[in-house]
XYZ file of C-alpha atoms in Angstrom:
270
model
C -33.233 -29.545 224.914
C -30.141 -28.344 223.301
C -30.163 -25.021 224.409
C -29.659 -26.170 228.210
C -31.461 -24.245 231.286
C -29.776 -21.134 230.741
C -30.366 -17.819 229.303
C -29.539 -17.178 225.554
C -28.192 -14.786 224.246
C -29.117 -13.467 220.291
C -26.712 -10.939 218.713
C -26.698 -11.661 215.023
C -28.845 -15.116 213.654
C -31.649 -17.139 213.960
C -33.050 -19.599 216.777
C -35.384 -22.095 215.530
C -36.783 -24.716 217.243
C -39.123 -28.205 215.170
C -42.723 -27.893 215.499
C -43.668 -28.895 218.823
C -40.923 -27.900 220.296
C -41.249 -25.799 223.526
C -38.784 -24.256 224.976
C -38.595 -22.519 228.460
C -35.348 -20.643 228.610
C -35.037 -16.601 228.535
C -33.970 -15.332 225.433
C -32.020 -11.997 224.599
C -32.170 -10.380 221.176
C -29.449 -7.657 220.996
C -27.460 -5.761 223.095
C -29.231 -2.827 224.832
C -28.403 1.181 224.805
C -25.793 2.277 227.185
C -23.887 5.428 228.609
C -21.142 6.385 229.895
C -18.616 9.308 230.579
C -15.636 10.036 228.718
C -12.309 10.615 229.761
C -11.068 13.759 231.702
C -10.987 17.051 229.742
C -10.574 20.985 229.485
C -14.026 21.926 229.311
C -13.382 25.619 229.720
C -9.797 27.206 230.269
C -8.048 29.947 229.323
C -4.466 30.836 229.060
C -3.482 34.557 230.158
C -0.183 34.482 228.700
C -0.791 36.319 225.589
C -3.272 38.560 226.871
C -2.429 42.336 226.164
C -3.382 45.612 227.812
C -6.657 45.389 225.587
C -7.603 41.992 225.294
C -6.568 41.481 229.077
C -10.279 43.229 230.817
C -12.612 41.029 229.071
C -14.371 39.737 227.254
C -11.658 36.963 226.891
C -12.744 33.975 224.965
C -12.075 31.121 226.358
C -8.335 29.346 225.040
C -9.879 25.847 224.963
C -13.443 24.734 225.212
C -14.487 20.359 225.666
C -15.427 18.511 222.712
C -19.652 20.053 221.701
C -19.245 22.420 224.442
C -20.022 26.271 224.052
C -17.998 28.289 226.685
C -18.806 32.302 226.899
C -16.013 34.736 227.323
C -14.328 35.476 230.796
C -15.964 39.095 231.818
C -15.969 41.170 234.630
C -19.146 42.393 236.904
C -21.088 45.830 236.140
C -19.674 46.776 239.725
C -15.957 46.768 239.265
C -14.057 48.651 236.331
C -11.286 47.847 234.703
C -7.375 48.676 233.414
C -5.922 46.037 231.278
C -2.282 44.680 231.741
C -0.754 42.340 229.540
C -0.145 38.408 230.212
C -2.723 38.670 233.398
C -6.580 38.739 232.984
C -7.280 42.439 235.445
C -6.086 43.915 237.152
C -9.996 44.935 238.341
C -10.726 47.715 241.192
C -14.350 49.106 242.571
C -14.656 45.890 245.284
C -16.045 47.824 247.962
C -18.458 50.191 246.584
C -22.255 49.829 246.279
C -25.489 49.790 248.186
C -25.338 46.856 251.313
C -27.961 45.855 252.633
C -28.286 46.144 256.595
C -25.596 44.296 258.339
C -23.815 43.645 255.319
C -20.310 45.088 254.031
C -17.520 44.697 251.466
C -16.206 42.103 253.309
C -19.038 39.324 253.101
C -20.030 37.742 249.910
C -23.785 38.630 249.430
C -22.273 42.046 248.751
C -19.789 41.282 246.360
C -22.927 39.089 244.466
C -25.324 41.845 244.617
C -22.925 44.656 243.508
C -21.670 42.692 240.802
C -18.016 42.451 242.362
C -17.021 39.118 240.454
C -16.100 37.762 237.038
C -18.132 35.021 235.345
C -18.306 33.263 232.426
C -20.144 30.293 231.269
C -20.910 26.189 229.724
C -23.404 25.499 227.307
C -23.866 21.849 226.915
C -24.455 20.424 223.651
C -25.974 17.421 222.659
C -24.176 15.071 225.562
C -24.640 15.528 229.346
C -21.858 16.558 231.228
C -20.474 16.128 233.787
C -17.643 19.338 236.184
C -14.516 17.084 237.887
C -12.630 20.237 239.152
C -11.793 23.599 238.674
C -8.019 23.900 237.979
C -5.230 25.766 240.229
C -5.391 29.060 239.964
C -3.392 32.138 240.325
C -3.948 36.127 241.465
C -2.649 39.143 242.050
C -4.062 41.414 244.674
C -2.541 45.112 246.171
C -2.773 45.006 250.181
C -6.268 47.329 250.599
C -7.561 44.836 247.423
C -9.590 41.575 247.779
C -8.604 38.872 250.432
C -11.295 35.847 249.618
C -13.350 34.449 246.379
C -16.392 32.307 246.101
C -17.335 30.195 243.528
C -20.571 29.840 242.324
C -22.937 28.586 240.128
C -26.193 29.099 238.022
C -28.052 26.440 236.464
C -30.331 27.848 233.328
C -30.845 31.470 234.774
C -31.870 29.753 238.404
C -30.440 30.966 241.453
C -26.661 31.073 242.607
C -25.067 28.467 244.698
C -22.166 28.896 246.627
C -19.199 25.399 245.453
C -16.687 27.154 248.245
C -15.121 30.090 249.092
C -11.029 30.206 249.152
C -8.510 32.995 250.342
C -6.872 34.453 247.769
C -3.668 34.566 249.718
C -1.370 36.770 251.567
C 0.960 38.301 248.877
C 0.506 41.676 247.208
C 4.169 41.298 245.266
C 4.095 40.589 241.685
C 4.950 37.117 242.842
C 1.124 36.465 243.323
C -0.265 33.803 245.265
C -1.248 29.955 243.761
C -4.578 28.886 244.611
C -5.257 25.108 244.570
C -7.906 23.675 243.176
C -11.431 22.442 244.061
C -13.095 18.655 243.530
C -16.994 19.317 241.893
C -17.262 15.853 242.838
C -19.299 16.036 245.694
C -21.300 19.178 244.229
C -24.399 16.743 242.540
C -26.516 19.577 240.341
C -22.854 19.190 238.467
C -22.525 15.576 237.860
C -25.517 15.218 235.323
C -25.894 18.113 233.364
C -27.876 17.214 230.793
C -27.970 18.561 227.044
C -28.470 22.068 225.706
C -28.153 23.295 228.836
C -26.520 26.999 230.332
C -24.237 26.870 233.772
C -23.379 30.258 235.016
C -20.089 30.219 237.340
C -18.821 33.287 238.858
C -15.986 34.068 241.025
C -16.937 36.646 243.437
C -14.569 38.711 245.354
C -14.546 39.995 248.972
C -12.690 41.292 251.804
C -11.389 44.657 250.242
C -10.703 47.555 251.973
C -10.775 50.133 249.635
C -12.035 51.057 246.160
C -8.894 51.359 244.608
C -7.672 48.390 245.618
C -6.993 45.780 243.278
C -7.163 42.505 241.541
C -6.329 40.533 239.286
C -5.975 36.728 237.574
C -2.134 35.806 236.586
C 0.073 33.598 234.071
C 0.649 30.035 236.575
C 3.877 30.027 234.969
C 4.568 32.109 231.993
C 3.754 28.841 229.458
C 1.594 28.188 227.704
C -0.253 26.737 229.735
C -3.866 26.941 230.936
C -4.359 29.318 234.057
C -7.964 29.217 234.423
C -10.385 26.804 233.447
C -12.966 23.872 234.592
C -12.573 19.974 233.647
C -14.716 17.859 232.778
C -16.573 14.729 231.109
C -18.719 14.665 228.696
C -21.531 12.055 228.273
C -20.936 8.570 225.519
C -23.899 7.029 224.616
C -23.536 3.299 222.540
C -26.338 2.843 220.566
C -28.721 -0.618 220.961
C -27.393 -3.257 218.174
C -27.850 -6.866 217.158
C -30.902 -8.692 215.584
C -32.707 -12.124 215.795
C -35.187 -14.031 214.391
C -37.029 -16.384 216.229
C -39.100 -19.322 214.498
C -39.745 -22.396 214.200
C -37.910 -24.872 211.025
C -40.934 -26.347 209.338
C -45.016 -26.174 209.169
C -46.583 -26.097 213.425
C -46.647 -24.628 215.820
C -43.720 -24.330 219.197
C -43.869 -22.292 221.789
C -40.927 -19.454 223.541
C -41.790 -19.993 227.369
C -39.470 -17.667 228.836
C -39.196 -14.656 229.359
C -37.764 -12.879 225.285
C -35.819 -9.158 225.642
C -35.996 -7.155 222.871
C -32.592 -4.621 222.663
C -33.089 -3.872 219.205
C -34.513 -5.955 216.334
C -36.781 -8.586 216.592
C -38.528 -10.959 213.989
C -40.802 -14.221 214.597
C -40.706 -16.692 211.782
């Protein structure tokens, strides 16, 4: 047997044997389809350096969106009042008023969720799946009676919201603002393989305000045109099956292909 005993792969061409031969090799025809993840890119991102008093109150369209993704505008929750400040997103007040369930106060995340005390946006996938990798570092400013903590939350396909994590808003109330670190999303299993044509809603809920006039707003990170707020991710890449092969005999008669034959794309018997 000129083929030896090992496996044989045919990606383009013919494999003919003589009449009466028995071939026991495992034969693979073509290359199977495969999938992976592309390089990290901005899935949804906003630059606040060019906002005006009119645009800084929302709905603020994304500055950057990932390939094939539809990003919903950054908006405020229904429980907040907006007052535009150029080169910011906000400011927003009204963080402490609302209807409190038993035992809840404005210091509780659940109060913020129930009373529309959040900023929100959405990402909708196109024809490819999406893997989200991280929330980028961001910056905020708040007054002495404003928000002291935030919670990142997500909802897939209109389902219940799940908390990704909470962060302190920072102690500074001056114009220098508070830098807040990014958050890795690699441990959030729901966000590692978001199916095609799926909408994920995100909320940044604010709580801990001690006065209804207390303000909170998002800032330009470095007075540049770089992105100041958003999420990074990877788009799924798919490689289609390819290759072909023909199995047969080179004369009148019959032959036996006794090994396992795997057809990944296009096979012909002759």
